[in-house]
Coordinates of C-alpha atoms and ligand atoms in Angstrom, one line a residue:
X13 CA 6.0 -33.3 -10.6
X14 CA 6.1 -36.9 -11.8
X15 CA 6.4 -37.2 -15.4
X16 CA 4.2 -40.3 -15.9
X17 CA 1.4 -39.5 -13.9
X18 CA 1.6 -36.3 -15.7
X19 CA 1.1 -37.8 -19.4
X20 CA -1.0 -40.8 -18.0
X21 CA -3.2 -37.5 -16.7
X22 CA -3.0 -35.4 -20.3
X23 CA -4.0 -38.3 -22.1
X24 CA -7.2 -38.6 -20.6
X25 CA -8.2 -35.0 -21.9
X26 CA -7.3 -35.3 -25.5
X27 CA -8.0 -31.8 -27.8
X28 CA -11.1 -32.6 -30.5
X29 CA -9.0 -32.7 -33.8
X30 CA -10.9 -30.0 -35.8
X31 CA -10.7 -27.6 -32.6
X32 CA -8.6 -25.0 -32.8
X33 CA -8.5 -22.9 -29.6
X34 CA -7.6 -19.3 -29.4
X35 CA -6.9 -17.0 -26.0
X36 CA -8.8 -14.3 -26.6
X37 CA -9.8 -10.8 -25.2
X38 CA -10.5 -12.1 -21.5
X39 CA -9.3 -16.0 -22.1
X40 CA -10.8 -19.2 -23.9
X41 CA -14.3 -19.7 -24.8
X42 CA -16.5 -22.1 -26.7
X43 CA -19.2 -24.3 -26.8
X44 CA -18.8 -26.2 -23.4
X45 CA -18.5 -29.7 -25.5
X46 CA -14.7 -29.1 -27.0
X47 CA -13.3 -27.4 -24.0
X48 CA -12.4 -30.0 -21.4
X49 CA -8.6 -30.6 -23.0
X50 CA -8.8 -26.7 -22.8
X51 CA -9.9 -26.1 -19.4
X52 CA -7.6 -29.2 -17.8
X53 CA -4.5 -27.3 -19.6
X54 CA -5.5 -24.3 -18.5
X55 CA -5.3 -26.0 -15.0
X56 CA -2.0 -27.4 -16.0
X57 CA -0.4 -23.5 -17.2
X58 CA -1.9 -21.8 -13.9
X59 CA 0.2 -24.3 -11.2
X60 CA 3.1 -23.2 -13.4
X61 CA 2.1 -19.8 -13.2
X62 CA 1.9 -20.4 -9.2
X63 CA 5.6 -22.4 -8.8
X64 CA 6.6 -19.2 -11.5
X65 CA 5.6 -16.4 -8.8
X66 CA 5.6 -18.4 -5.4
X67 CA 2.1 -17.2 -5.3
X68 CA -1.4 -18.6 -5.5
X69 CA -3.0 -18.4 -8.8
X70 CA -6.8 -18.3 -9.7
X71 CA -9.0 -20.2 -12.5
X72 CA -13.0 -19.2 -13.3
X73 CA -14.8 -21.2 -15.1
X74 CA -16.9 -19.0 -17.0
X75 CA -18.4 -17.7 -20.7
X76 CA -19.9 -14.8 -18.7
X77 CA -21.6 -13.0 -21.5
X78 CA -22.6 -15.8 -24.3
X79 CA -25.5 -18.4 -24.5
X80 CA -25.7 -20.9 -21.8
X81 CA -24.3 -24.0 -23.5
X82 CA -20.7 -21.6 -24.1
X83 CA -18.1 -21.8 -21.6
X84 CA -14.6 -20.9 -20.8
X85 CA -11.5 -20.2 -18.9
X86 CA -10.3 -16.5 -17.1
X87 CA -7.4 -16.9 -15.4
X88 CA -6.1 -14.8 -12.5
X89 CA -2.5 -13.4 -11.7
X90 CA -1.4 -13.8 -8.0
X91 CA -2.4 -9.8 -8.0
X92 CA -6.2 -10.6 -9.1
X93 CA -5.3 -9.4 -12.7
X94 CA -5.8 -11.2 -15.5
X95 CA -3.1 -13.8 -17.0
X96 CA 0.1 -11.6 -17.6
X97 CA -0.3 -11.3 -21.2
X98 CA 3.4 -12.6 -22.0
X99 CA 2.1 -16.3 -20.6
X100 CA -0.7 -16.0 -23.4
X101 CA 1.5 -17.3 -25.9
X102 CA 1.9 -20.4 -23.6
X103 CA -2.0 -20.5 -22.7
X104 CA -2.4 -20.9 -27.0
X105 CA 0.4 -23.4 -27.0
X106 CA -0.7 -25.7 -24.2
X107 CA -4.0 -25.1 -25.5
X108 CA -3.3 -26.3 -29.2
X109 CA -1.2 -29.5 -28.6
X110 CA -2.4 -32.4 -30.2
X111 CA -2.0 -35.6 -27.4
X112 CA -0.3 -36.1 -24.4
X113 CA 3.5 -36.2 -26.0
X114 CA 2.8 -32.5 -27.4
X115 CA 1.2 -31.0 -24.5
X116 CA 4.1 -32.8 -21.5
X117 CA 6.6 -31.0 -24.8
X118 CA 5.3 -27.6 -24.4
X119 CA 5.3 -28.0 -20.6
X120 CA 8.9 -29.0 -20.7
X121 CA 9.6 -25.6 -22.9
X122 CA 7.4 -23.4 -20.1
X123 CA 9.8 -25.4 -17.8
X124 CA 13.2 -24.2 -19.3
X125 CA 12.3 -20.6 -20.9
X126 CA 10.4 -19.7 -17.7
X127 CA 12.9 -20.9 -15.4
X128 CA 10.1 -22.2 -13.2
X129 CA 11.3 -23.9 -9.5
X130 CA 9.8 -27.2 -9.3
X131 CA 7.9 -27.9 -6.1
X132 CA 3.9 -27.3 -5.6
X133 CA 1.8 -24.6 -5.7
X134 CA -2.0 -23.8 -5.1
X135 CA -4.7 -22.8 -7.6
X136 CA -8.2 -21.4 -6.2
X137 CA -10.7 -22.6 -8.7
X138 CA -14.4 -20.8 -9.0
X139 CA -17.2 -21.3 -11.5
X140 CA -20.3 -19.6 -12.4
X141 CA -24.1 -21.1 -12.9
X142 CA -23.6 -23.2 -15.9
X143 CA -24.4 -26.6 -16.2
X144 CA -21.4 -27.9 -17.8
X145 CA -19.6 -26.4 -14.6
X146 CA -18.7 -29.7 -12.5
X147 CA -17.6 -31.3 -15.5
X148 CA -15.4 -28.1 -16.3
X149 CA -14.1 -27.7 -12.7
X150 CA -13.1 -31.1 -12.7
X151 CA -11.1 -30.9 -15.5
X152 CA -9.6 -27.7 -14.4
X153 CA -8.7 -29.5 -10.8
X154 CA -6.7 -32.6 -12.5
X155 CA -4.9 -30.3 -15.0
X156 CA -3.6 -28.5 -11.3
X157 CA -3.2 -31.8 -9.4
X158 CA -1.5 -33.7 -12.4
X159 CA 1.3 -31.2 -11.8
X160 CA 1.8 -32.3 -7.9
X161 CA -0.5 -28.9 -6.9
X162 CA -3.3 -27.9 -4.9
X163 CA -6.5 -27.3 -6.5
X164 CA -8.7 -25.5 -4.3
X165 CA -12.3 -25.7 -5.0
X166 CA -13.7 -22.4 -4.2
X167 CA -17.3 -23.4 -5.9
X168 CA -19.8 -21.1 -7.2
X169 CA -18.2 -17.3 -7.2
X170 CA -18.9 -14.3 -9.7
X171 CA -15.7 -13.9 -11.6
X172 CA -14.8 -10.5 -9.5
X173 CA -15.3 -12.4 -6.3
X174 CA -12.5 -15.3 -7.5
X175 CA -10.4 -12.0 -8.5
X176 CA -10.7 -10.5 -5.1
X177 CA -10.1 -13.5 -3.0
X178 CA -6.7 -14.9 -5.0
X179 CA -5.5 -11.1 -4.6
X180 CA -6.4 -10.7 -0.8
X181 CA -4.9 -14.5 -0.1
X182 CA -1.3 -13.6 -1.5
X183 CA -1.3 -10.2 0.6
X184 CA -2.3 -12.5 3.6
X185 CA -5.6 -10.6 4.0
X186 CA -8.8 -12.2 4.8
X187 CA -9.9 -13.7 1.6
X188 CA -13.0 -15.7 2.1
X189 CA -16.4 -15.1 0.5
X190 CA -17.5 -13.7 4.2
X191 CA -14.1 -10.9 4.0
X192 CA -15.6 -10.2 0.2
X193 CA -19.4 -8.9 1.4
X194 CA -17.5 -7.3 4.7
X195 CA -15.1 -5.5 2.4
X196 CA -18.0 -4.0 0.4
X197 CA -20.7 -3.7 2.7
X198 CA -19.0 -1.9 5.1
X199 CA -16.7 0.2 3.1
X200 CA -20.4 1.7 1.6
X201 CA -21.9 2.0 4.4
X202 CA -18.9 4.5 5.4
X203 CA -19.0 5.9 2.8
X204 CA -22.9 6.9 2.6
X205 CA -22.7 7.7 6.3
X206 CA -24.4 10.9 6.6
X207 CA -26.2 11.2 3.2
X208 CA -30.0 10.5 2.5
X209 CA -31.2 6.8 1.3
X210 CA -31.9 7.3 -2.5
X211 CA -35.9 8.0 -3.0
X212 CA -37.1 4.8 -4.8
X213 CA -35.3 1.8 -4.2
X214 CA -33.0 0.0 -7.4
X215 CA -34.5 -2.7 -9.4
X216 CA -31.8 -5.0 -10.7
X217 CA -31.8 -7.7 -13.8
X218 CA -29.6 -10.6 -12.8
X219 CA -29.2 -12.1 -16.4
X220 CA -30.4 -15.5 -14.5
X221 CA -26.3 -16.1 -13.4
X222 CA -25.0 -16.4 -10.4
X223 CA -25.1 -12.0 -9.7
X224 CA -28.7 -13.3 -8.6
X225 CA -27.2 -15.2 -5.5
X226 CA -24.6 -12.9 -4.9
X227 CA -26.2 -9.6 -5.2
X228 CA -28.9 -11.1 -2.4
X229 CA -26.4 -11.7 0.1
X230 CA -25.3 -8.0 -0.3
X231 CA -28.3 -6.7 -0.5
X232 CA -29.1 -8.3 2.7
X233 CA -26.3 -6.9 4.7
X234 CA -27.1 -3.2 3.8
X235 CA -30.9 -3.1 4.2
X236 CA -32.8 -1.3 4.6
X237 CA -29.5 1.2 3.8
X238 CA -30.0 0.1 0.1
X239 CA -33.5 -1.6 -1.1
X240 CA -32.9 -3.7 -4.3
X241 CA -35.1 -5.8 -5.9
X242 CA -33.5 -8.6 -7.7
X243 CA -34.7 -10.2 -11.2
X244 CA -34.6 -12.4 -13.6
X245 CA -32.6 -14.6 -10.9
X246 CA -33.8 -17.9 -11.9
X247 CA -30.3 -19.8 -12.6
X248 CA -30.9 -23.0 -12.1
X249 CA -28.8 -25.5 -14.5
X250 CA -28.3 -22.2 -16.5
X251 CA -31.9 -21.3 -17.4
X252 CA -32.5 -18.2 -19.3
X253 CA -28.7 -16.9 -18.2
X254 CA -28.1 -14.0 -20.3
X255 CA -31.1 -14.7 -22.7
X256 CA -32.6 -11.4 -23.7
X257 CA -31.4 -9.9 -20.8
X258 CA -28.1 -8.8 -19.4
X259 CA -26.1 -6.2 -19.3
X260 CA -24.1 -7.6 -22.8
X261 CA -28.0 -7.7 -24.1
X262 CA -29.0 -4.4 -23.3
X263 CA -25.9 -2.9 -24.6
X264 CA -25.8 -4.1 -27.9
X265 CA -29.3 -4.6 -28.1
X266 CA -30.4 -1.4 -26.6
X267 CA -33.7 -3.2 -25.9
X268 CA -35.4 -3.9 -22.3
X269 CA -34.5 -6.8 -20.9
X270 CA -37.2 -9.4 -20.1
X271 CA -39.0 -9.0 -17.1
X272 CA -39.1 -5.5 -17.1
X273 CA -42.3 -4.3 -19.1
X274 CA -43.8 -3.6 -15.7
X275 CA -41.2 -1.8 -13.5
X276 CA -42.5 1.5 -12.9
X277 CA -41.5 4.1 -16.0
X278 CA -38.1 6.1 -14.8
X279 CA -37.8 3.7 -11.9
X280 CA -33.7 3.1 -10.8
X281 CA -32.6 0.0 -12.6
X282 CA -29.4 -2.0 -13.0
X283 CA -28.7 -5.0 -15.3
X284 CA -25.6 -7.4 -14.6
X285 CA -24.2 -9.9 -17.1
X286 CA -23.7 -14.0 -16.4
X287 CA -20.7 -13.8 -14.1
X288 CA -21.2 -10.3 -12.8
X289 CA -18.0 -8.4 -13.7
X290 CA -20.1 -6.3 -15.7
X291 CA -22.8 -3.2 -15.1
X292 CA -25.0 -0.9 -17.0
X293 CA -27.6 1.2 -14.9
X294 CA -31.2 1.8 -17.0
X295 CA -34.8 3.3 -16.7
X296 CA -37.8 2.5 -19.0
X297 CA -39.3 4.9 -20.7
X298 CA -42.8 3.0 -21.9
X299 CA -41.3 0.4 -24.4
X300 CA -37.8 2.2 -24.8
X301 CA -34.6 2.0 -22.7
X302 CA -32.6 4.6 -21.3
X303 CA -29.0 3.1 -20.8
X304 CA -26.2 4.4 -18.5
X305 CA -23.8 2.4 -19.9
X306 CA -20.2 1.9 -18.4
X307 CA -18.7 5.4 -20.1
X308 CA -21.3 7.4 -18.4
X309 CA -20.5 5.3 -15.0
X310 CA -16.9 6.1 -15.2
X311 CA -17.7 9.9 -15.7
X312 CA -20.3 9.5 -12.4
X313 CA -17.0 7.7 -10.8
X314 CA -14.6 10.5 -11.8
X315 CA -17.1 13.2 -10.7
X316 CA -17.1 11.6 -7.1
X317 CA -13.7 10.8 -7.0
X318 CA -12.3 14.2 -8.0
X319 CA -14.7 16.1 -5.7
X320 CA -13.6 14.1 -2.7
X321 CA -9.6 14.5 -4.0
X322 CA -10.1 18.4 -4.4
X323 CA -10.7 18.4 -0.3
X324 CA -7.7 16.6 0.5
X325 CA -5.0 19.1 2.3
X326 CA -2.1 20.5 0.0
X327 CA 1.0 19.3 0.7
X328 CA 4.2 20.9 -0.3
X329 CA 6.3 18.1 -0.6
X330 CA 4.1 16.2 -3.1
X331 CA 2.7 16.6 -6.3
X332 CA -0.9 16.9 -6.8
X333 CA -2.4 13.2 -7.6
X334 CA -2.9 12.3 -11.2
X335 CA -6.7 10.9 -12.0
X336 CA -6.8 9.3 -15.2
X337 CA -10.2 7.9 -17.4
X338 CA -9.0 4.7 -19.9
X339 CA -11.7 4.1 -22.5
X340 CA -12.0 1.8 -25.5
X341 CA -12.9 3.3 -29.1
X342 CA -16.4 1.9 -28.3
X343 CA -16.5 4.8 -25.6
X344 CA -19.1 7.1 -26.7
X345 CA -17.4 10.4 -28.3
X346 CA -19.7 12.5 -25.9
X347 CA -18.5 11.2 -22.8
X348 CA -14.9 11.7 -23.9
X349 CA -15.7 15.7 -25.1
X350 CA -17.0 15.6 -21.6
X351 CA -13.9 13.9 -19.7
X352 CA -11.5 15.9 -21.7
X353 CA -13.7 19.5 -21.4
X354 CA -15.6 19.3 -18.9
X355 CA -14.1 17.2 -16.1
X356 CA -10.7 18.2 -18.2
X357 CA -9.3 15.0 -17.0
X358 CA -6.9 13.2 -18.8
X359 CA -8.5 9.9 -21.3
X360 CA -6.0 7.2 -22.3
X361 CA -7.7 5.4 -25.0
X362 CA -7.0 1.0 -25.3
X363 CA -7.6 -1.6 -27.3
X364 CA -10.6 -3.6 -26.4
X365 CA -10.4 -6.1 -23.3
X366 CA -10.1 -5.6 -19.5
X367 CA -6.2 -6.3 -19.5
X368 CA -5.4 -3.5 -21.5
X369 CA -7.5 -1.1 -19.9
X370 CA -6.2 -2.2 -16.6
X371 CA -2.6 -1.5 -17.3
X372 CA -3.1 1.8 -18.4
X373 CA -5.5 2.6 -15.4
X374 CA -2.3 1.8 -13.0
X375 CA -0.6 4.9 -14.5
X376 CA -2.3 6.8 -12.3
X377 CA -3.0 7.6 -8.8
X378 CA -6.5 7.1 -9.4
X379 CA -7.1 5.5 -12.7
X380 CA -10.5 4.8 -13.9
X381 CA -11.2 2.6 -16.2
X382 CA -14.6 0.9 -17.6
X383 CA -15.4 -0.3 -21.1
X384 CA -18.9 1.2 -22.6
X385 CA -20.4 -2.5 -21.6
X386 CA -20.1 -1.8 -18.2
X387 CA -17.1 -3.6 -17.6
X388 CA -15.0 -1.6 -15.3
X389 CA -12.9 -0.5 -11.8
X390 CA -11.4 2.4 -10.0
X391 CA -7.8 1.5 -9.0
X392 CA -5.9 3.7 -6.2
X393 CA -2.1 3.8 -6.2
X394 CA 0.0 2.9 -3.6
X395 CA 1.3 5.9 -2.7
X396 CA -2.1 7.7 -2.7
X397 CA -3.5 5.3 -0.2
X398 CA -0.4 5.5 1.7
X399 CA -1.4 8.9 1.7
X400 CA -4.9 8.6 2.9
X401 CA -3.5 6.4 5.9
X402 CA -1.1 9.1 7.2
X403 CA -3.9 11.3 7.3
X404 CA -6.0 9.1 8.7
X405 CA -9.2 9.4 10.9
X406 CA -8.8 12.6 11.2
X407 CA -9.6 13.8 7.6
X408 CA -13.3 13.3 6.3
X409 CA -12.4 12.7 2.9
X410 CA -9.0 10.8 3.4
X411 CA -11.7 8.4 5.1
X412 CA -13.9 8.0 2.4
X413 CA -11.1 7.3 -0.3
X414 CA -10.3 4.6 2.2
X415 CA -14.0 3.4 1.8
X416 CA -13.8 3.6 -2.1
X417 CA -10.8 1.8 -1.8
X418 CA -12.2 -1.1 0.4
X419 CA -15.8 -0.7 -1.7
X420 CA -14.2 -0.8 -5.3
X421 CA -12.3 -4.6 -6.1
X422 CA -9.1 -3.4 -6.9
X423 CA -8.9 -6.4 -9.1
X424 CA -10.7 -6.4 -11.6
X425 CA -14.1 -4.9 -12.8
X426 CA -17.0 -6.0 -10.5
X427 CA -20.4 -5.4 -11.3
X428 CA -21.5 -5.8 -7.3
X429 CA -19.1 -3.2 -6.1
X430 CA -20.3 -1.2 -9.1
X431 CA -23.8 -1.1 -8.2
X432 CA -22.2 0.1 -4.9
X433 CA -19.8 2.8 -6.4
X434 CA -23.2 4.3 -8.4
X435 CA -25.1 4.2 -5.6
X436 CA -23.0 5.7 -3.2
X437 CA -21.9 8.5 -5.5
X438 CA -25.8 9.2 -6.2
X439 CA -26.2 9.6 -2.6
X440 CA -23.3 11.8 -1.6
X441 CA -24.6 14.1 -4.6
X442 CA -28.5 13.9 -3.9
X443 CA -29.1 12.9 -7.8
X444 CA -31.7 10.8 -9.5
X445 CA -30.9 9.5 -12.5
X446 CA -32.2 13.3 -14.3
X447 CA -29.1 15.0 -12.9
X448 CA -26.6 11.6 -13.9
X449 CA -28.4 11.9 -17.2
X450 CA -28.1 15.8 -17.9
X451 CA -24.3 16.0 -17.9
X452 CA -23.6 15.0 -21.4
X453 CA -26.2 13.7 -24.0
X454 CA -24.8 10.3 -26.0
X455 CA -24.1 10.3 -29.7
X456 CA -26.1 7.6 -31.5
X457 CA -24.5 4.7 -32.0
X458 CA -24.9 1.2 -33.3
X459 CA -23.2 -1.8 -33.2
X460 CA -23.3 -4.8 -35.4
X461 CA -21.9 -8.3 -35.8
X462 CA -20.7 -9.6 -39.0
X463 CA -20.1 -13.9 -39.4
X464 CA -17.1 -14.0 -42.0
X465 CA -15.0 -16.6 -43.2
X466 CA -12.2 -15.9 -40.9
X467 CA -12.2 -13.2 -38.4
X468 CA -8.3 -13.2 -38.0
X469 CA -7.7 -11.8 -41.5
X470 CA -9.0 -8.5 -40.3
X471 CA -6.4 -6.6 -38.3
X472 CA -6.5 -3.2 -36.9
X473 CA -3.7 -0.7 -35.5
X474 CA -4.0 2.2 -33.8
X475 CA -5.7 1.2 -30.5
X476 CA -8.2 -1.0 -33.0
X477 CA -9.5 2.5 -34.6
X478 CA -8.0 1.6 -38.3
X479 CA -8.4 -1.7 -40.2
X480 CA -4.5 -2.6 -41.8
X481 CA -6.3 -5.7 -43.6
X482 CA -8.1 -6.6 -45.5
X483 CA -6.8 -4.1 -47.9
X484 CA -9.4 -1.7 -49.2
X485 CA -11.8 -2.1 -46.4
X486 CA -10.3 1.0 -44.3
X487 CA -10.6 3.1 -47.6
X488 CA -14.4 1.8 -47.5
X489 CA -14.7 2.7 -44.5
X490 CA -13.5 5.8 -44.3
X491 CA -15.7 7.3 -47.3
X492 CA -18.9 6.2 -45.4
X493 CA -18.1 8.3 -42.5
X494 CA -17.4 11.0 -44.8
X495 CA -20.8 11.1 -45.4
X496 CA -22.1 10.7 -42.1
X497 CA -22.9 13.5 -39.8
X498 CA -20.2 13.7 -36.9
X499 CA -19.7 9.9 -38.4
X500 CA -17.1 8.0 -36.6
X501 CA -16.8 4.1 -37.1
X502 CA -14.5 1.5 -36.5
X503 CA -14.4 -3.1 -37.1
X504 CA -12.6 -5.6 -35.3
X505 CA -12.6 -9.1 -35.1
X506 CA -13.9 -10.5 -31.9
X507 CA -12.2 -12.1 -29.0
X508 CA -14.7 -13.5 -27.6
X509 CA -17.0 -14.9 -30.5
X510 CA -17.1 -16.0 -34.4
X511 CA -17.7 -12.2 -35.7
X512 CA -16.2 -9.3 -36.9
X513 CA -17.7 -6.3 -34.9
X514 CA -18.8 -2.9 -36.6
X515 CA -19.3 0.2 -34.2
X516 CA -20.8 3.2 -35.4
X517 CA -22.2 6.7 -34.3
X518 CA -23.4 9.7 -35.8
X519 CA -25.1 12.8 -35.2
X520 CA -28.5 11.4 -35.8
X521 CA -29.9 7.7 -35.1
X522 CA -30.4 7.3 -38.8
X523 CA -27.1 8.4 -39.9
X524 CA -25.7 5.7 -37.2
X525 CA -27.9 2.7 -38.4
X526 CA -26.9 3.8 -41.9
X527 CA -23.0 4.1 -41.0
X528 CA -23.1 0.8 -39.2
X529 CA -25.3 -0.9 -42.2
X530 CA -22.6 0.3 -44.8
X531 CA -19.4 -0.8 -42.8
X532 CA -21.0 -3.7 -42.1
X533 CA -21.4 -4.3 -46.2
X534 CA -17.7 -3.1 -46.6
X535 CA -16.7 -5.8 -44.1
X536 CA -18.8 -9.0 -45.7
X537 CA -17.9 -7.8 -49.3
X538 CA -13.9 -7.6 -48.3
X539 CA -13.5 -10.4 -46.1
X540 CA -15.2 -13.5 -47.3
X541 CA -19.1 -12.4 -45.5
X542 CA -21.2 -15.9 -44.8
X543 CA -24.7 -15.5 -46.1
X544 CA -26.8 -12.5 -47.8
X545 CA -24.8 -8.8 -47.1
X546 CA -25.9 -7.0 -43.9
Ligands
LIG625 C1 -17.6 -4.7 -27.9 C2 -17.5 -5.4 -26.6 O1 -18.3 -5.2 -25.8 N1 -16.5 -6.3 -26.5 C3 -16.4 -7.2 -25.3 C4 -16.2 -8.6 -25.6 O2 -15.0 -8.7 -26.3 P1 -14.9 -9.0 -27.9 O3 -13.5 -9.3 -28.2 O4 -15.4 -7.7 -28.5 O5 -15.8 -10.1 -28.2 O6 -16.0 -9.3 -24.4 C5 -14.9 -8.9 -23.6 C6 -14.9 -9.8 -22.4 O7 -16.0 -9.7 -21.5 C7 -15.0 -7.5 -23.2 O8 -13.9 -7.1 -22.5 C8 -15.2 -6.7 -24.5 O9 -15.4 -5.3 -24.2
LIG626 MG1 -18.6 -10.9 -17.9

């Protein structure tokens, strides 16, 4: 690392003065015009985070979920997880310095407290459909290269795929794009082998990001095995990605998603969101939408997982594996009544955000995790899958564990191995959707977004479940769902935009919208609301 070309690099990407960036629940995000001093630090924190580990590191440039002119920064651990959350306090620090002095300063402190070896180490850099992508990448590679390392441009990925790849390089497995749709395609095909082809093929919204591409070249390789038909895959500089559709859309919307007034009613759907890492299956029913949202895909993954588990021999030697569901508070409380009395599996519940859920998942020899948006994975510990391989060919359902575990990106949540994992379970039970459907019935809910002043005077404790300020507003709360049927109802600022979230449910749809309504007043009266009350 050369010290001049270093600042001569930084002062090329100065930070806008009024913006104030903030790591948030999955990394940095905002509109794509302030976030080039962002994106080139974030390049400059991940070759540290490679000299730190002796590993290669990964970068997406993404704002998944939001409007097209968004963007931002997820940043991947030599393990395919996301940043280790200790370096998040450096991410905010790089991130905030003012010019070029500042920002080589911080580096310096990373330097020292870290104890990081000088030398140089790789970055694998991916990005998804937007347009402000090259200009973002670009950023991203200098940030890497002004610290003496490789940035390698990986190009147009879903954020899973960049996940998988970064993981499979530092375990010197194949890690190209080609191993990726290999991994997947065959581990469903063995894992299907045997069972019937679903009756009606899936129909799949593509919230117009680069799933579309993706999902094509997978679909591809397993026809005629799986017939998908693939919409709203348009794309192209951005257009239409995530607008009114999505899997973020149809969650919190619970509306249809464009282009899919005609699809046969009941007909198998699935709806991605704009960098794939997250999946909701759906049917139409006329005008109104029937969501399987990531709770009830994480039950459907538990159910398959357990059965296959129960036929494993007994050994004497070793305990029986643990299986383990990890839900947010926006789980619906039905599927947890059913996880806990059904299934009577154990739930850990997290705070929002894939890196908590992910950590808790690893407790267990099969963890489970998904958030009710769909985002989600099945992780297999080492010991189980050692397991599996000491069994070997010899054991059916040791080999189809080993499928899952190839299928299923042990990564990170990945909403094209999740169209896989639903599919493949469906099969190997001989359910439609009626069957997935039947096993618990959701409680209404409703969500709602609230603009305030500033988000970050509301905190919360207790995995996000109670509000410690503003003062009063958990007090409000609490006597609205006092009066709501089965009420249960819950804020927190967002991570990932300007709003404080409400969640609510209730025994009836009313008594939700009602609940939601009211917390939603409690929040804008008690924390500086912009514009009229909710
Ligand atoms: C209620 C909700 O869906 N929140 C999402 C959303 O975070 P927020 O911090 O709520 O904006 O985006 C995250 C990243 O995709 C995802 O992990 C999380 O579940
Ligand atoms: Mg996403």
């Amino acid at each position: 690392m050369d010290l001049a070309t270093l600042k001569e690099a930084c002062s090329q990407y100065k930070k806008p003065t009024e913006f104030k960036p903030s790591y948030g629940t999955a990394g940095f995000r905002a509109d794509a015009s302030v976030l080039s001093s962002t994106v080139f630090r974030c390049g400059l924190l991940m070759a540290m985070r490679a000299l730190k580990t002796g590993s290669v590191t990964g970068l997406v440039v993404t704002a998944s979920h939001n409007p097209v002119e968004d963007n931002g920064v997820k940043l991947v651990e030599p393990t395919g997880y996301m940043l280790d959350q200790a370096w998040e306090v450096w991410a905010n620090k790089l991130a905030a310095a003012d010019d070029a002095d500042d920002t080589c300063a911080v580096i310096q402190e990373l330097f020292q407290a870290e104890d990081i070896p000088y030398g140089s180490g790789t970055v694998m850099l991916a990005h998804d459909t937007r347009p402000s992508a090259d200009t973002l990448v670009k950023a991203a590679a200098a940030g890497v290269a002004a610290m003496g390392s490789l940035p390698i441009a990986c190009g147009l990925l879903t954020t899973p795929q960049l996940h998988w790849m970064v993981r499979q390089c530092n375990a010197r497995l194949k890690h190209k794009e080609k191993a990726y749709f290999e991994a997947l395609a065959t581990g469903y095909a063995r894992l299907v082998s045997g069972t019937q082809a679903l009756g009606e093929g899936l129909v799949v919204d593509c919230a117009n990001g680069v799933g579309a591409a993706k999902l094509q070249v997978l679909a591809d390789r397993l026809a005629p095995g799986m017939a998908a038909e693939l919409r709203n895959t348009d794309g192209a500089e951005g257009r239409g990605l995530n607008e009114s559709c999505g899997a973020d859309f149809l969650q919190k919307e619970r509306r249809l998603p464009a282009g899919f007034h005609d699809v046969p009613d009941g007909a198998r759907c699935a709806s991605l969101d704009g960098d794939a890492d997250r999946l909701v299956y759906f049917r139409r029913h006329g005008s109104e939408l029937e969501l399987f949202d990531g709770d009830r895909i994480a039950v459907l993954a538990a159910l398959l997982v357990m059965n296959i588990l129960k036929m494993l021999p007994a050994t004497e030697q070793q305990a029986p594996f643990t299986v383990g569901i990890v839900q947010t508070a926006y789980a619906n409380g039905a599927s947890t009544a059913y996880i806990k009395e059904r299934l009577r599996a154990e739930v850990r519940l997290t705070p929002t955000g894939v890196k908590h859920l992910h950590a808790a998942a690893e407790e267990f020899d099969v963890g489970i995790y998904f958030e009710a948006n769909g985002h989600g994975t099945v992780l297999f510990s080492a010991a189980l899958v050692q397991r599996l391989h000491e069994l070997g060919d010899e054991s059916a359902p040791a080999k189809a564990l080993l499928a899952l575990v190839d299928m299923v990106n042990q990564a990170v949540g990945d909403a094209l191995s999740g169209v896989l994992l639903v599919e493949a379970a469906l099969r190997r039970k001989g359910w439609g959707l009626d069957q997935w459907a039947a096993l618990y019935t959701d409680l209404p809910s409703r969500q709602l977004k609230v603009k305030v002043a500033d988000r970050s005077v509301v905190a919360t404790s207790h995995a996000e479940t109670r509000v410690v300020s503003p003062a009063g507003l958990q007090l409000l709360i609490d006597d609205a769902v006092a009066a709501a049927p089965q009420g249960r109802a819950f804020v927190r600022p967002s991570g990932t935009e300007d709003v404080v979230r409400v969640y609510a449910e209730a025994a009836s749809r009313a008594a939700a919208d009602d609940l939601a309504r009211a917390v939603a007043r409690a929040v804008h009266a008690t924390t500086a609301g912009v514009g009229p009350p909710p």
